[in-house]
Amino acid sequence: MAPIPGAGLAKGLAVTLRTMTRKTVTEQYPDVQPELPPRTRGVIGLFEENCTVCMLCARECPDWCIYIDSHKETVPAAVEGGRERSRNVLDRFAIDFALCMYCGICIEVCPFDALFWSPEFEYAETDIHELTHERDRLREWMWTVPAPPALDPAAEEPKELAAARKAADKLAAAQAAAAEEPAPGEEGPA
């Protein structure tokens, strides 16, 4: 069957007419805040207490927009005669959001859960150089991070928990059996 000349134009005009007659759904953004999904990717929040300055986030970042400075401190021995240890102390943690492409690789590779997605998205600046946010600002966003979703009740128990529960049950059974045994020289229940 041969196409009818002008059918595409008629279809396009029909779509335009349908769209023109619909009510608009524009939200007046500064006055009305948008309703965002619960796990929206806005900015990256830093939970500084968990950061061990392992530099994995900075090394894995494809844009090289994470800047970390640290120094080593000597920690005295925990017990007398023990060995002194050294640990890294975080001096600077900054993310340049002018370069960041929000891929989330830094959050995924962090082994100590120091980085999280915050749903905050209003951090515009008048100067591009002010888009490099230091650890104080990243820490402020940490408190806007939503709680993780509840675990699926139908999911099977992790093997680590199952092994720990089995060991705890075995220990409790052994303690109960030891408590029921009479002490040497005592008579059992009559």
PDB file of N, CA and C in Angstrom, residues 71-111:
ATOM      1  N   HIS A  71      48.146  13.773  56.805  1.00  0.00           N
ATOM      2  CA  HIS A  71      49.470  13.603  57.395  1.00  0.00           C
ATOM      3  C   HIS A  71      49.413  12.407  58.333  1.00  0.00           C
ATOM      4  N   LYS A  72      50.574  11.875  58.661  1.00  0.00           N
ATOM      5  CA  LYS A  72      50.635  10.718  59.568  1.00  0.00           C
ATOM      6  C   LYS A  72      50.894  11.189  60.980  1.00  0.00           C
ATOM      7  N   GLU A  73      50.219  10.542  61.927  1.00  0.00           N
ATOM      8  CA  GLU A  73      50.431  10.782  63.355  1.00  0.00           C
ATOM      9  C   GLU A  73      50.809   9.462  64.001  1.00  0.00           C
ATOM     10  N   THR A  74      51.651   9.554  65.019  1.00  0.00           N
ATOM     11  CA  THR A  74      52.025   8.361  65.763  1.00  0.00           C
ATOM     12  C   THR A  74      51.077   8.207  66.936  1.00  0.00           C
ATOM     13  N   VAL A  75      50.510   7.019  67.051  1.00  0.00           N
ATOM     14  CA  VAL A  75      49.596   6.704  68.139  1.00  0.00           C
ATOM     15  C   VAL A  75      50.371   5.886  69.166  1.00  0.00           C
ATOM     16  N   PRO A  76      50.346   6.289  70.444  1.00  0.00           N
ATOM     17  CA  PRO A  76      51.090   5.508  71.437  1.00  0.00           C
ATOM     18  C   PRO A  76      50.537   4.093  71.564  1.00  0.00           C
ATOM     19  N   ALA A  77      51.359   3.220  72.104  1.00  0.00           N
ATOM     20  CA  ALA A  77      50.973   1.818  72.258  1.00  0.00           C
ATOM     21  C   ALA A  77      49.766   1.703  73.178  1.00  0.00           C
ATOM     22  N   ALA A  78      48.869   0.787  72.865  1.00  0.00           N
ATOM     23  CA  ALA A  78      47.661   0.589  73.664  1.00  0.00           C
ATOM     24  C   ALA A  78      47.986  -0.092  74.999  1.00  0.00           C
ATOM     25  N   VAL A  79      48.964  -0.977  74.994  1.00  0.00           N
ATOM     26  CA  VAL A  79      49.381  -1.672  76.217  1.00  0.00           C
ATOM     27  C   VAL A  79      50.862  -1.407  76.444  1.00  0.00           C
ATOM     28  N   GLU A  80      51.261  -1.515  77.678  1.00  0.00           N
ATOM     29  CA  GLU A  80      52.672  -1.283  78.005  1.00  0.00           C
ATOM     30  C   GLU A  80      53.541  -2.324  77.309  1.00  0.00           C
ATOM     31  N   GLY A  81      54.600  -1.884  76.690  1.00  0.00           N
ATOM     32  CA  GLY A  81      55.488  -2.785  75.967  1.00  0.00           C
ATOM     33  C   GLY A  81      55.032  -3.018  74.535  1.00  0.00           C
ATOM     34  N   GLY A  82      53.900  -2.448  74.175  1.00  0.00           N
ATOM     35  CA  GLY A  82      53.383  -2.609  72.812  1.00  0.00           C
ATOM     36  C   GLY A  82      54.112  -1.697  71.835  1.00  0.00           C
ATOM     37  N   ARG A  83      53.754  -1.813  70.610  1.00  0.00           N
ATOM     38  CA  ARG A  83      54.403  -1.051  69.549  1.00  0.00           C
ATOM     39  C   ARG A  83      53.573   0.191  69.208  1.00  0.00           C
ATOM     40  N   GLU A  84      54.267   1.291  68.966  1.00  0.00           N
ATOM     41  CA  GLU A  84      53.571   2.493  68.520  1.00  0.00           C
ATOM     42  C   GLU A  84      53.062   2.270  67.105  1.00  0.00           C
ATOM     43  N   ARG A  85      51.953   2.875  66.791  1.00  0.00           N
ATOM     44  CA  ARG A  85      51.374   2.740  65.460  1.00  0.00           C
ATOM     45  C   ARG A  85      51.251   4.117  64.821  1.00  0.00           C
ATOM     46  N   SER A  86      51.173   4.155  63.531  1.00  0.00           N
ATOM     47  CA  SER A  86      50.946   5.427  62.850  1.00  0.00           C
ATOM     48  C   SER A  86      49.611   5.336  62.117  1.00  0.00           C
ATOM     49  N   ARG A  87      48.927   6.477  62.029  1.00  0.00           N
ATOM     50  CA  ARG A  87      47.652   6.503  61.324  1.00  0.00           C
ATOM     51  C   ARG A  87      47.568   7.785  60.513  1.00  0.00           C
ATOM     52  N   ASN A  88      46.803   7.731  59.454  1.00  0.00           N
ATOM     53  CA  ASN A  88      46.597   8.898  58.608  1.00  0.00           C
ATOM     54  C   ASN A  88      45.532   9.797  59.227  1.00  0.00           C
ATOM     55  N   VAL A  89      45.762  11.098  59.183  1.00  0.00           N
ATOM     56  CA  VAL A  89      44.808  12.076  59.682  1.00  0.00           C
ATOM     57  C   VAL A  89      44.415  12.968  58.510  1.00  0.00           C
ATOM     58  N   LEU A  90      43.120  13.133  58.336  1.00  0.00           N
ATOM     59  CA  LEU A  90      42.590  13.914  57.223  1.00  0.00           C
ATOM     60  C   LEU A  90      42.800  15.402  57.461  1.00  0.00           C
ATOM     61  N   ASP A  91      43.476  16.071  56.532  1.00  0.00           N
ATOM     62  CA  ASP A  91      43.665  17.524  56.593  1.00  0.00           C
ATOM     63  C   ASP A  91      42.684  18.237  55.670  1.00  0.00           C
ATOM     64  N   ARG A  92      42.502  17.700  54.477  1.00  0.00           N
ATOM     65  CA  ARG A  92      41.617  18.331  53.510  1.00  0.00           C
ATOM     66  C   ARG A  92      40.893  17.264  52.707  1.00  0.00           C
ATOM     67  N   PHE A  93      39.599  17.459  52.545  1.00  0.00           N
ATOM     68  CA  PHE A  93      38.800  16.614  51.658  1.00  0.00           C
ATOM     69  C   PHE A  93      37.893  17.566  50.901  1.00  0.00           C
ATOM     70  N   ALA A  94      38.076  17.683  49.607  1.00  0.00           N
ATOM     71  CA  ALA A  94      37.291  18.609  48.794  1.00  0.00           C
ATOM     72  C   ALA A  94      36.850  17.924  47.513  1.00  0.00           C
ATOM     73  N   ILE A  95      35.676  18.317  47.043  1.00  0.00           N
ATOM     74  CA  ILE A  95      35.159  17.817  45.772  1.00  0.00           C
ATOM     75  C   ILE A  95      34.831  19.027  44.910  1.00  0.00           C
ATOM     76  N   ASP A  96      35.338  19.006  43.691  1.00  0.00           N
ATOM     77  CA  ASP A  96      35.061  20.083  42.745  1.00  0.00           C
ATOM     78  C   ASP A  96      33.835  19.677  41.927  1.00  0.00           C
ATOM     79  N   PHE A  97      32.676  20.251  42.293  1.00  0.00           N
ATOM     80  CA  PHE A  97      31.439  19.887  41.613  1.00  0.00           C
ATOM     81  C   PHE A  97      31.336  20.510  40.228  1.00  0.00           C
ATOM     82  N   ALA A  98      32.261  21.396  39.864  1.00  0.00           N
ATOM     83  CA  ALA A  98      32.301  21.908  38.497  1.00  0.00           C
ATOM     84  C   ALA A  98      32.838  20.821  37.559  1.00  0.00           C
ATOM     85  N   LEU A  99      33.624  19.893  38.089  1.00  0.00           N
ATOM     86  CA  LEU A  99      34.179  18.792  37.293  1.00  0.00           C
ATOM     87  C   LEU A  99      33.400  17.494  37.461  1.00  0.00           C
ATOM     88  N   CYS A 100      32.787  17.305  38.613  1.00  0.00           N
ATOM     89  CA  CYS A 100      32.125  16.039  38.949  1.00  0.00           C
ATOM     90  C   CYS A 100      31.018  15.718  37.952  1.00  0.00           C
ATOM     91  N   MET A 101      30.947  14.453  37.524  1.00  0.00           N
ATOM     92  CA  MET A 101      29.885  14.034  36.614  1.00  0.00           C
ATOM     93  C   MET A 101      28.848  13.170  37.333  1.00  0.00           C
ATOM     94  N   TYR A 102      28.925  13.097  38.666  1.00  0.00           N
ATOM     95  CA  TYR A 102      27.920  12.423  39.502  1.00  0.00           C
ATOM     96  C   TYR A 102      27.747  10.954  39.130  1.00  0.00           C
ATOM     97  N   CYS A 103      28.846  10.295  38.853  1.00  0.00           N
ATOM     98  CA  CYS A 103      28.782   8.880  38.476  1.00  0.00           C
ATOM     99  C   CYS A 103      28.613   7.984  39.701  1.00  0.00           C
ATOM    100  N   GLY A 104      29.072   8.428  40.865  1.00  0.00           N
ATOM    101  CA  GLY A 104      28.921   7.646  42.086  1.00  0.00           C
ATOM    102  C   GLY A 104      29.994   6.599  42.299  1.00  0.00           C
ATOM    103  N   ILE A 105      31.029   6.583  41.493  1.00  0.00           N
ATOM    104  CA  ILE A 105      32.088   5.590  41.662  1.00  0.00           C
ATOM    105  C   ILE A 105      32.767   5.772  43.019  1.00  0.00           C
ATOM    106  N   CYS A 106      32.986   7.012  43.430  1.00  0.00           N
ATOM    107  CA  CYS A 106      33.650   7.272  44.715  1.00  0.00           C
ATOM    108  C   CYS A 106      32.850   6.687  45.873  1.00  0.00           C
ATOM    109  N   ILE A 107      31.546   6.764  45.794  1.00  0.00           N
ATOM    110  CA  ILE A 107      30.686   6.237  46.861  1.00  0.00           C
ATOM    111  C   ILE A 107      30.732   4.715  46.864  1.00  0.00           C
ATOM    112  N   GLU A 108      30.740   4.129  45.675  1.00  0.00           N
ATOM    113  CA  GLU A 108      30.758   2.672  45.569  1.00  0.00           C
ATOM    114  C   GLU A 108      32.067   2.062  46.056  1.00  0.00           C
ATOM    115  N   VAL A 109      33.206   2.714  45.777  1.00  0.00           N
ATOM    116  CA  VAL A 109      34.488   2.111  46.130  1.00  0.00           C
ATOM    117  C   VAL A 109      34.905   2.398  47.569  1.00  0.00           C
ATOM    118  N   CYS A 110      34.228   3.314  48.258  1.00  0.00           N
ATOM    119  CA  CYS A 110      34.623   3.642  49.631  1.00  0.00           C
ATOM    120  C   CYS A 110      34.377   2.439  50.542  1.00  0.00           C
ATOM    121  N   PRO A 111      35.440   1.809  51.069  1.00  0.00           N
ATOM    122  CA  PRO A 111      35.252   0.598  51.870  1.00  0.00           C
ATOM    123  C   PRO A 111      34.776   0.875  53.293  1.00  0.00           C
TER     124      PRO A 111
END
